[in-house]
Amino acid sequence: MTRTIVVTGGGTGIGKAIAATFAAQGDSVVITGRRIEPLKEASAELGDRVSVAVCDGTDPHQVGEFAQGLTGPVDVLVNCAGGNTDFDRDPADGLAALAENWRVNLESNLISAVLMTAALDDRLASGGTVVHIGSIAADKGAGAYGAAKAGLASWNIQLAAQLGPRGITANVVAPGYIADTEFFRDKLTDERRDSLIAAAATGRAGVPDDIAAAVAFLASPGARQLTAQVIAVNGGEWPTR
Ligand SMILES: NC(=O)c1ccc[n+]([C@@H]2O[C@H](COP(=O)([O-])OP(=O)(O)OC[C@H]3O[C@@H](n4cnc5c(N)ncnc54)[C@H](OP(=O)(O)O)[C@@H]3O)[C@@H](O)[C@H]2O)c1
């Protein structure tokens, strides 16, 4: 049966790879983002199974309208939209700017996932799954961005308990360094990239397909007892016991 998949932030990078993986499995995928151009380009590349919707995930009104515009149940929701908004902003000078920079990061990475999950809550199908894209930054620490991703993992524990009785799982996939995305803008120096790669036991950068494979597994029949967890996909850069 064709499933319906929603991938926020699906026009580029990791979200686009996730959309491609589900589309290749025969699912129907809706990708969202704020910019129409990357969404159109992704849809043209990935084919008819992928449709697009412009939606700023931090705007409750836009998220509500997006949810109303969808037809039928949603089998898989992937909250992938986000990124470290500090890359796009001037360093905070004064408390007001500091507060604003933190709010933007929390809204981009945490509030956006909370809003979309709430908006689609009554549409989530039994047997389905919700996956949030977290980050290794939640464990290593990275200012507001790391705190926002850590918040995702904490909130997800409650979400999994709420959705479990309805036959729905909820997890976080936490990537390490993933190349071939717009994440770092133009701020990643060669030295920093080399050090991130050297820190991985695999000795390579992650790629968007590494994350897409983990998300696809969480949405598969073999993962029905796997919920309320953070799945690290970081090449061993940040080990767990
Ligand atoms: N790349 C890495 O090394 C890495 C590591 C750990 C975690 N992550 C996480 O992985 C996720 C995907 O990032 P990426 O690496 O694939 O970078 P990316 O290419 O910059 O993708 C981020 C996507 O999110 C969308 N987005 C951002 N803010 C949004 C908003 N308010 N509403 C709707 N869409 C929004 C962007 O599209 P628009 O700009 O058009 O809205 C973009 O398509 C993010 O949550 C990021 O924090 C990435």
PDB file of C-alpha atoms and ligand atoms in Angstrom:
ATOM      1  CA  MET A   1       0.000   0.000   0.000  1.00  0.00           C
ATOM      2  CA  THR A   2       1.264   3.483  -0.812  1.00  0.00           C
ATOM      3  CA  ARG A   3       2.146   5.390   2.345  1.00  0.00           C
ATOM      4  CA  THR A   4       1.994   9.151   2.778  1.00  0.00           C
ATOM      5  CA  ILE A   5       5.212  10.703   4.078  1.00  0.00           C
ATOM      6  CA  VAL A   6       5.738  14.319   5.166  1.00  0.00           C
ATOM      7  CA  VAL A   7       9.336  15.558   5.257  1.00  0.00           C
ATOM      8  CA  THR A   8       9.848  19.091   6.542  1.00  0.00           C
ATOM      9  CA  GLY A   9      12.972  20.732   5.162  1.00  0.00           C
ATOM     10  CA  GLY A  10      12.820  18.229   2.309  1.00  0.00           C
ATOM     11  CA  GLY A  11      14.101  20.471  -0.475  1.00  0.00           C
ATOM     12  CA  THR A  12      17.810  20.141   0.294  1.00  0.00           C
ATOM     13  CA  GLY A  13      20.432  18.031   2.042  1.00  0.00           C
ATOM     14  CA  ILE A  14      19.304  15.368   4.484  1.00  0.00           C
ATOM     15  CA  GLY A  15      15.568  15.982   3.985  1.00  0.00           C
ATOM     16  CA  LYS A  16      15.894  15.613   0.232  1.00  0.00           C
ATOM     17  CA  ALA A  17      17.716  12.291   0.652  1.00  0.00           C
ATOM     18  CA  ILE A  18      14.972  11.095   2.997  1.00  0.00           C
ATOM     19  CA  ALA A  19      12.320  12.097   0.456  1.00  0.00           C
ATOM     20  CA  ALA A  20      14.241  10.300  -2.306  1.00  0.00           C
ATOM     21  CA  THR A  21      14.479   7.105  -0.236  1.00  0.00           C
ATOM     22  CA  PHE A  22      10.747   6.964   0.495  1.00  0.00           C
ATOM     23  CA  ALA A  23       9.823   7.892  -3.094  1.00  0.00           C
ATOM     24  CA  ALA A  24      12.061   5.067  -4.357  1.00  0.00           C
ATOM     25  CA  GLN A  25      10.097   2.682  -2.106  1.00  0.00           C
ATOM     26  CA  GLY A  26       6.875   3.734  -3.867  1.00  0.00           C
ATOM     27  CA  ASP A  27       5.599   6.066  -1.150  1.00  0.00           C
ATOM     28  CA  SER A  28       3.923   9.397  -1.748  1.00  0.00           C
ATOM     29  CA  VAL A  29       6.055  12.187  -0.257  1.00  0.00           C
ATOM     30  CA  VAL A  30       5.276  15.818   0.577  1.00  0.00           C
ATOM     31  CA  ILE A  31       8.301  18.037   1.171  1.00  0.00           C
ATOM     32  CA  THR A  32       8.177  21.456   2.816  1.00  0.00           C
ATOM     33  CA  GLY A  33      10.463  24.455   3.185  1.00  0.00           C
ATOM     34  CA  ARG A  34      10.370  28.234   3.089  1.00  0.00           C
ATOM     35  CA  ARG A  35      11.873  28.646  -0.406  1.00  0.00           C
ATOM     36  CA  ILE A  36       9.927  27.387  -3.412  1.00  0.00           C
ATOM     37  CA  GLU A  37      12.933  27.050  -5.746  1.00  0.00           C
ATOM     38  CA  PRO A  38      14.808  24.232  -3.939  1.00  0.00           C
ATOM     39  CA  LEU A  39      11.505  22.453  -3.408  1.00  0.00           C
ATOM     40  CA  LYS A  40      10.671  22.614  -7.119  1.00  0.00           C
ATOM     41  CA  GLU A  41      14.161  21.464  -8.068  1.00  0.00           C
ATOM     42  CA  ALA A  42      13.960  18.521  -5.670  1.00  0.00           C
ATOM     43  CA  SER A  43      10.540  17.517  -6.933  1.00  0.00           C
ATOM     44  CA  ALA A  44      11.669  17.717 -10.566  1.00  0.00           C
ATOM     45  CA  GLU A  45      14.666  15.521  -9.735  1.00  0.00           C
ATOM     46  CA  LEU A  46      12.820  12.997  -7.553  1.00  0.00           C
ATOM     47  CA  GLY A  47       9.738  12.530  -9.728  1.00  0.00           C
ATOM     48  CA  ASP A  48       5.960  12.516  -9.538  1.00  0.00           C
ATOM     49  CA  ARG A  49       5.759  10.817  -6.139  1.00  0.00           C
ATOM     50  CA  VAL A  50       7.174  13.971  -4.519  1.00  0.00           C
ATOM     51  CA  SER A  51       4.969  17.044  -4.131  1.00  0.00           C
ATOM     52  CA  VAL A  52       5.907  20.340  -2.534  1.00  0.00           C
ATOM     53  CA  ALA A  53       4.436  22.875  -0.139  1.00  0.00           C
ATOM     54  CA  VAL A  54       5.927  26.163   0.976  1.00  0.00           C
ATOM     55  CA  CYS A  55       5.569  26.295   4.752  1.00  0.00           C
ATOM     56  CA  ASP A  56       7.636  28.077   7.373  1.00  0.00           C
ATOM     57  CA  GLY A  57       7.635  25.539  10.188  1.00  0.00           C
ATOM     58  CA  THR A  58       8.035  28.232  12.816  1.00  0.00           C
ATOM     59  CA  ASP A  59       4.773  29.953  11.823  1.00  0.00           C
ATOM     60  CA  PRO A  60       1.735  28.362  13.514  1.00  0.00           C
ATOM     61  CA  HIS A  61      -0.613  29.826  10.904  1.00  0.00           C
ATOM     62  CA  GLN A  62       1.347  28.398   7.954  1.00  0.00           C
ATOM     63  CA  VAL A  63       1.723  25.017   9.634  1.00  0.00           C
ATOM     64  CA  GLY A  64      -2.023  24.891  10.336  1.00  0.00           C
ATOM     65  CA  GLU A  65      -2.856  25.761   6.737  1.00  0.00           C
ATOM     66  CA  PHE A  66      -0.417  23.144   5.468  1.00  0.00           C
ATOM     67  CA  ALA A  67      -2.038  20.455   7.610  1.00  0.00           C
ATOM     68  CA  GLN A  68      -5.525  21.442   6.461  1.00  0.00           C
ATOM     69  CA  GLY A  69      -4.423  21.224   2.841  1.00  0.00           C
ATOM     70  CA  LEU A  70      -3.261  17.614   3.189  1.00  0.00           C
ATOM     71  CA  THR A  71      -5.704  14.840   2.336  1.00  0.00           C
ATOM     72  CA  GLY A  72      -5.836  11.466   4.055  1.00  0.00           C
ATOM     73  CA  PRO A  73      -3.755   9.965   6.848  1.00  0.00           C
ATOM     74  CA  VAL A  74      -0.026  10.546   7.324  1.00  0.00           C
ATOM     75  CA  ASP A  75       2.028   7.380   7.833  1.00  0.00           C
ATOM     76  CA  VAL A  76       5.417   8.960   8.444  1.00  0.00           C
ATOM     77  CA  LEU A  77       6.292  12.450   9.641  1.00  0.00           C
ATOM     78  CA  VAL A  78       9.947  13.453   9.455  1.00  0.00           C
ATOM     79  CA  ASN A  79      10.719  16.727  11.226  1.00  0.00           C
ATOM     80  CA  CYS A  80      13.941  17.579   9.422  1.00  0.00           C
ATOM     81  CA  ALA A  81      13.618  21.362   9.007  1.00  0.00           C
ATOM     82  CA  GLY A  82      16.172  23.320  10.956  1.00  0.00           C
ATOM     83  CA  GLY A  83      19.862  24.060  11.207  1.00  0.00           C
ATOM     84  CA  ASN A  84      22.130  26.276  13.249  1.00  0.00           C
ATOM     85  CA  THR A  85      20.605  29.706  12.676  1.00  0.00           C
ATOM     86  CA  ASP A  86      23.683  31.357  14.208  1.00  0.00           C
ATOM     87  CA  PHE A  87      25.337  30.844  10.791  1.00  0.00           C
ATOM     88  CA  ASP A  88      22.867  33.346   9.308  1.00  0.00           C
ATOM     89  CA  ARG A  89      22.971  35.927  12.095  1.00  0.00           C
ATOM     90  CA  ASP A  90      25.364  38.470  13.562  1.00  0.00           C
ATOM     91  CA  PRO A  91      26.877  37.501  16.918  1.00  0.00           C
ATOM     92  CA  ALA A  92      24.720  38.781  19.754  1.00  0.00           C
ATOM     93  CA  ASP A  93      25.687  42.181  21.130  1.00  0.00           C
ATOM     94  CA  GLY A  94      23.620  42.803  24.237  1.00  0.00           C
ATOM     95  CA  LEU A  95      20.921  40.837  25.974  1.00  0.00           C
ATOM     96  CA  ALA A  96      18.154  41.643  23.511  1.00  0.00           C
ATOM     97  CA  ALA A  97      20.178  40.294  20.577  1.00  0.00           C
ATOM     98  CA  LEU A  98      21.214  37.261  22.616  1.00  0.00           C
ATOM     99  CA  ALA A  99      17.585  36.499  23.440  1.00  0.00           C
ATOM    100  CA  GLU A 100      16.585  36.869  19.798  1.00  0.00           C
ATOM    101  CA  ASN A 101      19.397  34.619  18.538  1.00  0.00           C
ATOM    102  CA  TRP A 102      18.413  31.908  21.015  1.00  0.00           C
ATOM    103  CA  ARG A 103      14.716  32.218  20.173  1.00  0.00           C
ATOM    104  CA  VAL A 104      15.386  31.850  16.447  1.00  0.00           C
ATOM    105  CA  ASN A 105      17.423  28.665  16.979  1.00  0.00           C
ATOM    106  CA  LEU A 106      14.832  27.188  19.335  1.00  0.00           C
ATOM    107  CA  GLU A 107      12.012  28.056  16.931  1.00  0.00           C
ATOM    108  CA  SER A 108      13.828  26.669  13.907  1.00  0.00           C
ATOM    109  CA  ASN A 109      14.796  23.325  15.446  1.00  0.00           C
ATOM    110  CA  LEU A 110      12.384  22.620  18.295  1.00  0.00           C
ATOM    111  CA  ILE A 111       9.198  24.666  17.973  1.00  0.00           C
ATOM    112  CA  SER A 112       8.904  23.820  14.265  1.00  0.00           C
ATOM    113  CA  ALA A 113       8.828  20.088  15.097  1.00  0.00           C
ATOM    114  CA  VAL A 114       6.381  20.589  17.950  1.00  0.00           C
ATOM    115  CA  LEU A 115       4.022  22.611  15.728  1.00  0.00           C
ATOM    116  CA  MET A 116       4.045  20.218  12.770  1.00  0.00           C
ATOM    117  CA  THR A 117       3.578  17.175  15.003  1.00  0.00           C
ATOM    118  CA  ALA A 118       0.634  18.830  16.768  1.00  0.00           C
ATOM    119  CA  ALA A 119      -0.918  19.977  13.497  1.00  0.00           C
ATOM    120  CA  LEU A 120      -0.791  16.447  12.055  1.00  0.00           C
ATOM    121  CA  ASP A 121      -1.494  14.602  15.320  1.00  0.00           C
ATOM    122  CA  ASP A 122      -5.042  13.488  14.467  1.00  0.00           C
ATOM    123  CA  ARG A 123      -3.897  12.430  10.983  1.00  0.00           C
ATOM    124  CA  LEU A 124      -1.045  10.163  12.104  1.00  0.00           C
ATOM    125  CA  ALA A 125      -1.908   6.612  11.102  1.00  0.00           C
ATOM    126  CA  SER A 126      -1.653   3.599  13.373  1.00  0.00           C
ATOM    127  CA  GLY A 127       1.459   1.650  12.393  1.00  0.00           C
ATOM    128  CA  GLY A 128       3.190   4.893  11.511  1.00  0.00           C
ATOM    129  CA  THR A 129       6.131   6.775  12.899  1.00  0.00           C
ATOM    130  CA  VAL A 130       7.428  10.235  13.730  1.00  0.00           C
ATOM    131  CA  VAL A 131      11.136  10.938  13.344  1.00  0.00           C
ATOM    132  CA  HIS A 132      12.879  14.156  14.341  1.00  0.00           C
ATOM    133  CA  ILE A 133      16.328  14.978  13.001  1.00  0.00           C
ATOM    134  CA  GLY A 134      18.387  15.873  16.063  1.00  0.00           C
ATOM    135  CA  SER A 135      22.133  16.355  16.208  1.00  0.00           C
ATOM    136  CA  ILE A 136      25.356  15.242  17.801  1.00  0.00           C
ATOM    137  CA  ALA A 137      25.414  18.881  18.987  1.00  0.00           C
ATOM    138  CA  ALA A 138      22.840  17.958  21.638  1.00  0.00           C
ATOM    139  CA  ASP A 139      25.521  15.872  23.376  1.00  0.00           C
ATOM    140  CA  LYS A 140      28.667  17.799  22.492  1.00  0.00           C
ATOM    141  CA  GLY A 141      27.158  21.217  23.236  1.00  0.00           C
ATOM    142  CA  ALA A 142      26.723  23.990  20.693  1.00  0.00           C
ATOM    143  CA  GLY A 143      24.991  26.997  22.214  1.00  0.00           C
ATOM    144  CA  ALA A 144      21.348  27.509  21.370  1.00  0.00           C
ATOM    145  CA  TYR A 145      21.504  25.023  18.499  1.00  0.00           C
ATOM    146  CA  GLY A 146      22.693  22.157  20.694  1.00  0.00           C
ATOM    147  CA  ALA A 147      20.171  23.095  23.381  1.00  0.00           C
ATOM    148  CA  ALA A 148      17.357  23.080  20.815  1.00  0.00           C
ATOM    149  CA  LYS A 149      18.340  19.627  19.558  1.00  0.00           C
ATOM    150  CA  ALA A 150      18.615  18.347  23.146  1.00  0.00           C
ATOM    151  CA  GLY A 151      15.125  19.716  23.741  1.00  0.00           C
ATOM    152  CA  LEU A 152      13.842  17.686  20.794  1.00  0.00           C
ATOM    153  CA  ALA A 153      15.089  14.495  22.414  1.00  0.00           C
ATOM    154  CA  SER A 154      13.528  15.342  25.785  1.00  0.00           C
ATOM    155  CA  TRP A 155      10.151  16.287  24.315  1.00  0.00           C
ATOM    156  CA  ASN A 156      10.184  13.136  22.191  1.00  0.00           C
ATOM    157  CA  ILE A 157      10.084  10.948  25.317  1.00  0.00           C
ATOM    158  CA  GLN A 158       6.660  12.339  26.214  1.00  0.00           C
ATOM    159  CA  LEU A 159       5.529  12.236  22.592  1.00  0.00           C
ATOM    160  CA  ALA A 160       6.420   8.546  22.281  1.00  0.00           C
ATOM    161  CA  ALA A 161       4.383   7.780  25.425  1.00  0.00           C
ATOM    162  CA  GLN A 162       1.393   9.660  23.994  1.00  0.00           C
ATOM    163  CA  LEU A 163       1.554   8.046  20.559  1.00  0.00           C
ATOM    164  CA  GLY A 164       2.480   4.524  21.659  1.00  0.00           C
ATOM    165  CA  PRO A 165      -1.053   3.397  22.564  1.00  0.00           C
ATOM    166  CA  ARG A 166      -2.142   4.446  19.070  1.00  0.00           C
ATOM    167  CA  GLY A 167       0.469   2.160  17.476  1.00  0.00           C
ATOM    168  CA  ILE A 168       2.773   5.032  16.482  1.00  0.00           C
ATOM    169  CA  THR A 169       6.493   5.236  17.299  1.00  0.00           C
ATOM    170  CA  ALA A 170       8.528   8.409  17.814  1.00  0.00           C
ATOM    171  CA  ASN A 171      12.309   8.725  17.712  1.00  0.00           C
ATOM    172  CA  VAL A 172      15.173  11.104  17.094  1.00  0.00           C
ATOM    173  CA  VAL A 173      17.918  10.420  14.557  1.00  0.00           C
ATOM    174  CA  ALA A 174      21.003  12.399  15.594  1.00  0.00           C
ATOM    175  CA  PRO A 175      23.544  12.906  12.800  1.00  0.00           C
ATOM    176  CA  GLY A 176      27.193  13.760  13.202  1.00  0.00           C
ATOM    177  CA  TYR A 177      28.918  15.742  10.460  1.00  0.00           C
ATOM    178  CA  ILE A 178      27.023  15.267   7.183  1.00  0.00           C
ATOM    179  CA  ALA A 179      28.544  16.596   3.965  1.00  0.00           C
ATOM    180  CA  ASP A 180      26.636  17.696   0.839  1.00  0.00           C
ATOM    181  CA  THR A 181      24.071  19.872   2.632  1.00  0.00           C
ATOM    182  CA  GLU A 182      23.498  23.616   3.005  1.00  0.00           C
ATOM    183  CA  PHE A 183      23.920  23.311   6.781  1.00  0.00           C
ATOM    184  CA  PHE A 184      27.254  25.095   7.197  1.00  0.00           C
ATOM    185  CA  ARG A 185      26.528  27.790   4.594  1.00  0.00           C
ATOM    186  CA  ASP A 186      30.057  28.973   3.648  1.00  0.00           C
ATOM    187  CA  LYS A 187      31.357  28.830   7.216  1.00  0.00           C
ATOM    188  CA  LEU A 188      33.056  25.406   7.264  1.00  0.00           C
ATOM    189  CA  THR A 189      36.824  25.787   6.919  1.00  0.00           C
ATOM    190  CA  ASP A 190      38.926  22.979   5.452  1.00  0.00           C
ATOM    191  CA  GLU A 191      40.622  22.546   8.824  1.00  0.00           C
ATOM    192  CA  ARG A 192      37.325  22.169  10.670  1.00  0.00           C
ATOM    193  CA  ARG A 193      35.982  19.725   8.078  1.00  0.00           C
ATOM    194  CA  ASP A 194      39.163  17.636   8.270  1.00  0.00           C
ATOM    195  CA  SER A 195      38.990  17.540  12.065  1.00  0.00           C
ATOM    196  CA  LEU A 196      35.347  16.411  11.993  1.00  0.00           C
ATOM    197  CA  ILE A 197      36.215  13.616   9.580  1.00  0.00           C
ATOM    198  CA  ALA A 198      39.267  12.612  11.620  1.00  0.00           C
ATOM    199  CA  ALA A 199      37.077  12.397  14.749  1.00  0.00           C
ATOM    200  CA  ALA A 200      34.884   9.714  13.159  1.00  0.00           C
ATOM    201  CA  ALA A 201      35.905   6.085  13.668  1.00  0.00           C
ATOM    202  CA  THR A 202      34.852   5.460  10.071  1.00  0.00           C
ATOM    203  CA  GLY A 203      37.310   8.108   8.865  1.00  0.00           C
ATOM    204  CA  ARG A 204      34.787   9.678   6.521  1.00  0.00           C
ATOM    205  CA  ALA A 205      32.107  12.328   6.496  1.00  0.00           C
ATOM    206  CA  GLY A 206      28.526  11.194   6.804  1.00  0.00           C
ATOM    207  CA  VAL A 207      26.315  11.664   3.761  1.00  0.00           C
ATOM    208  CA  PRO A 208      22.578  12.410   3.608  1.00  0.00           C
ATOM    209  CA  ASP A 209      21.847   8.817   2.540  1.00  0.00           C
ATOM    210  CA  ASP A 210      23.302   7.566   5.858  1.00  0.00           C
ATOM    211  CA  ILE A 211      20.545   9.451   7.666  1.00  0.00           C
ATOM    212  CA  ALA A 212      17.865   8.514   5.142  1.00  0.00           C
ATOM    213  CA  ALA A 213      18.657   4.816   5.682  1.00  0.00           C
ATOM    214  CA  ALA A 214      18.189   5.150   9.447  1.00  0.00           C
ATOM    215  CA  VAL A 215      14.893   6.991   9.007  1.00  0.00           C
ATOM    216  CA  ALA A 216      13.660   4.400   6.509  1.00  0.00           C
ATOM    217  CA  PHE A 217      14.460   1.653   9.013  1.00  0.00           C
ATOM    218  CA  LEU A 218      12.496   3.417  11.756  1.00  0.00           C
ATOM    219  CA  ALA A 219       9.532   3.526   9.365  1.00  0.00           C
ATOM    220  CA  SER A 220       9.839  -0.171   8.514  1.00  0.00           C
ATOM    221  CA  PRO A 221       7.967  -3.153  10.037  1.00  0.00           C
ATOM    222  CA  GLY A 222      11.166  -4.311  11.764  1.00  0.00           C
ATOM    223  CA  ALA A 223      11.280  -1.208  13.982  1.00  0.00           C
ATOM    224  CA  ARG A 224       7.861  -1.361  15.647  1.00  0.00           C
ATOM    225  CA  GLN A 225       9.281  -1.935  19.142  1.00  0.00           C
ATOM    226  CA  LEU A 226      11.789   0.877  18.739  1.00  0.00           C
ATOM    227  CA  THR A 227      10.440   4.110  20.203  1.00  0.00           C
ATOM    228  CA  ALA A 228      11.394   7.002  22.536  1.00  0.00           C
ATOM    229  CA  GLN A 229      15.043   6.655  21.505  1.00  0.00           C
ATOM    230  CA  VAL A 230      17.835   8.761  20.074  1.00  0.00           C
ATOM    231  CA  ILE A 231      19.595   6.917  17.255  1.00  0.00           C
ATOM    232  CA  ALA A 232      23.085   8.340  16.730  1.00  0.00           C
ATOM    233  CA  VAL A 233      24.439   8.198  13.173  1.00  0.00           C
ATOM    234  CA  ASN A 234      27.848   9.813  13.547  1.00  0.00           C
ATOM    235  CA  GLY A 235      30.493   7.334  12.407  1.00  0.00           C
ATOM    236  CA  GLY A 236      31.559   6.862  16.016  1.00  0.00           C
ATOM    237  CA  GLU A 237      32.468  10.525  16.565  1.00  0.00           C
ATOM    238  CA  TRP A 238      30.404  10.470  19.776  1.00  0.00           C
ATOM    239  CA  PRO A 239      30.248   6.946  21.207  1.00  0.00           C
ATOM    240  CA  THR A 240      27.659   5.584  23.618  1.00  0.00           C
ATOM    241  CA  ARG A 241      27.843   2.600  25.948  1.00  0.00           C
TER     242      ARG A 241
HETATM  243  N1  LIG B   1      24.584  18.681   7.936  1.00  0.00           N
HETATM  244  C1  LIG B   1      24.964  18.303   9.156  1.00  0.00           C
HETATM  245  O1  LIG B   1      26.166  18.112   9.409  1.00  0.00           O
HETATM  246  C2  LIG B   1      23.933  18.085  10.238  1.00  0.00           C
HETATM  247  C3  LIG B   1      24.356  17.480  11.425  1.00  0.00           C
HETATM  248  C4  LIG B   1      23.433  17.255  12.444  1.00  0.00           C
HETATM  249  C5  LIG B   1      22.109  17.615  12.266  1.00  0.00           C
HETATM  250  N2  LIG B   1      21.709  18.209  11.102  1.00  0.00           N
HETATM  251  C6  LIG B   1      20.290  18.568  10.982  1.00  0.00           C
HETATM  252  O2  LIG B   1      19.767  17.987   9.815  1.00  0.00           O
HETATM  253  C7  LIG B   1      18.608  18.719   9.407  1.00  0.00           C
HETATM  254  C8  LIG B   1      18.707  18.986   7.910  1.00  0.00           C
HETATM  255  O3  LIG B   1      19.788  19.870   7.679  1.00  0.00           O
HETATM  256  P1  LIG B   1      20.791  19.686   6.449  1.00  0.00           P
HETATM  257  O4  LIG B   1      22.101  19.312   7.009  1.00  0.00           O
HETATM  258  O5  LIG B   1      20.197  18.840   5.394  1.00  0.00           O
HETATM  259  O6  LIG B   1      20.953  21.211   5.979  1.00  0.00           O
HETATM  260  P2  LIG B   1      20.132  22.034   4.883  1.00  0.00           P
HETATM  261  O7  LIG B   1      20.516  21.565   3.537  1.00  0.00           O
HETATM  262  O8  LIG B   1      20.367  23.466   5.232  1.00  0.00           O
HETATM  263  O9  LIG B   1      18.606  21.649   5.132  1.00  0.00           O
HETATM  264  C9  LIG B   1      17.766  22.320   6.036  1.00  0.00           C
HETATM  265  C10 LIG B   1      16.387  22.406   5.403  1.00  0.00           C
HETATM  266  O10 LIG B   1      15.464  22.910   6.358  1.00  0.00           O
HETATM  267  C11 LIG B   1      14.669  23.892   5.739  1.00  0.00           C
HETATM  268  N3  LIG B   1      14.244  24.825   6.768  1.00  0.00           N
HETATM  269  C12 LIG B   1      15.015  25.544   7.603  1.00  0.00           C
HETATM  270  N4  LIG B   1      14.267  26.320   8.399  1.00  0.00           N
HETATM  271  C13 LIG B   1      12.984  26.074   8.057  1.00  0.00           C
HETATM  272  C14 LIG B   1      11.736  26.570   8.502  1.00  0.00           C
HETATM  273  N5  LIG B   1      11.650  27.515   9.459  1.00  0.00           N
HETATM  274  N6  LIG B   1      10.609  26.087   7.947  1.00  0.00           N
HETATM  275  C15 LIG B   1      10.665  25.149   6.969  1.00  0.00           C
HETATM  276  N7  LIG B   1      11.820  24.656   6.492  1.00  0.00           N
HETATM  277  C16 LIG B   1      12.962  25.115   7.040  1.00  0.00           C
HETATM  278  C17 LIG B   1      15.557  24.540   4.677  1.00  0.00           C
HETATM  279  O11 LIG B   1      14.806  25.065   3.590  1.00  0.00           O
HETATM  280  P3  LIG B   1      14.417  26.630   3.523  1.00  0.00           P
HETATM  281  O12 LIG B   1      15.643  27.406   3.858  1.00  0.00           O
HETATM  282  O13 LIG B   1      13.940  26.826   2.118  1.00  0.00           O
HETATM  283  O14 LIG B   1      13.313  26.813   4.521  1.00  0.00           O
HETATM  284  C18 LIG B   1      16.370  23.342   4.203  1.00  0.00           C
HETATM  285  O15 LIG B   1      15.753  22.683   3.123  1.00  0.00           O
HETATM  286  C19 LIG B   1      18.583  19.988  10.267  1.00  0.00           C
HETATM  287  O16 LIG B   1      17.619  19.840  11.274  1.00  0.00           O
HETATM  288  C20 LIG B   1      19.986  20.040  10.844  1.00  0.00           C
HETATM  289  O17 LIG B   1      20.013  20.706  12.083  1.00  0.00           O
HETATM  290  C21 LIG B   1      22.586  18.453  10.093  1.00  0.00           C
END
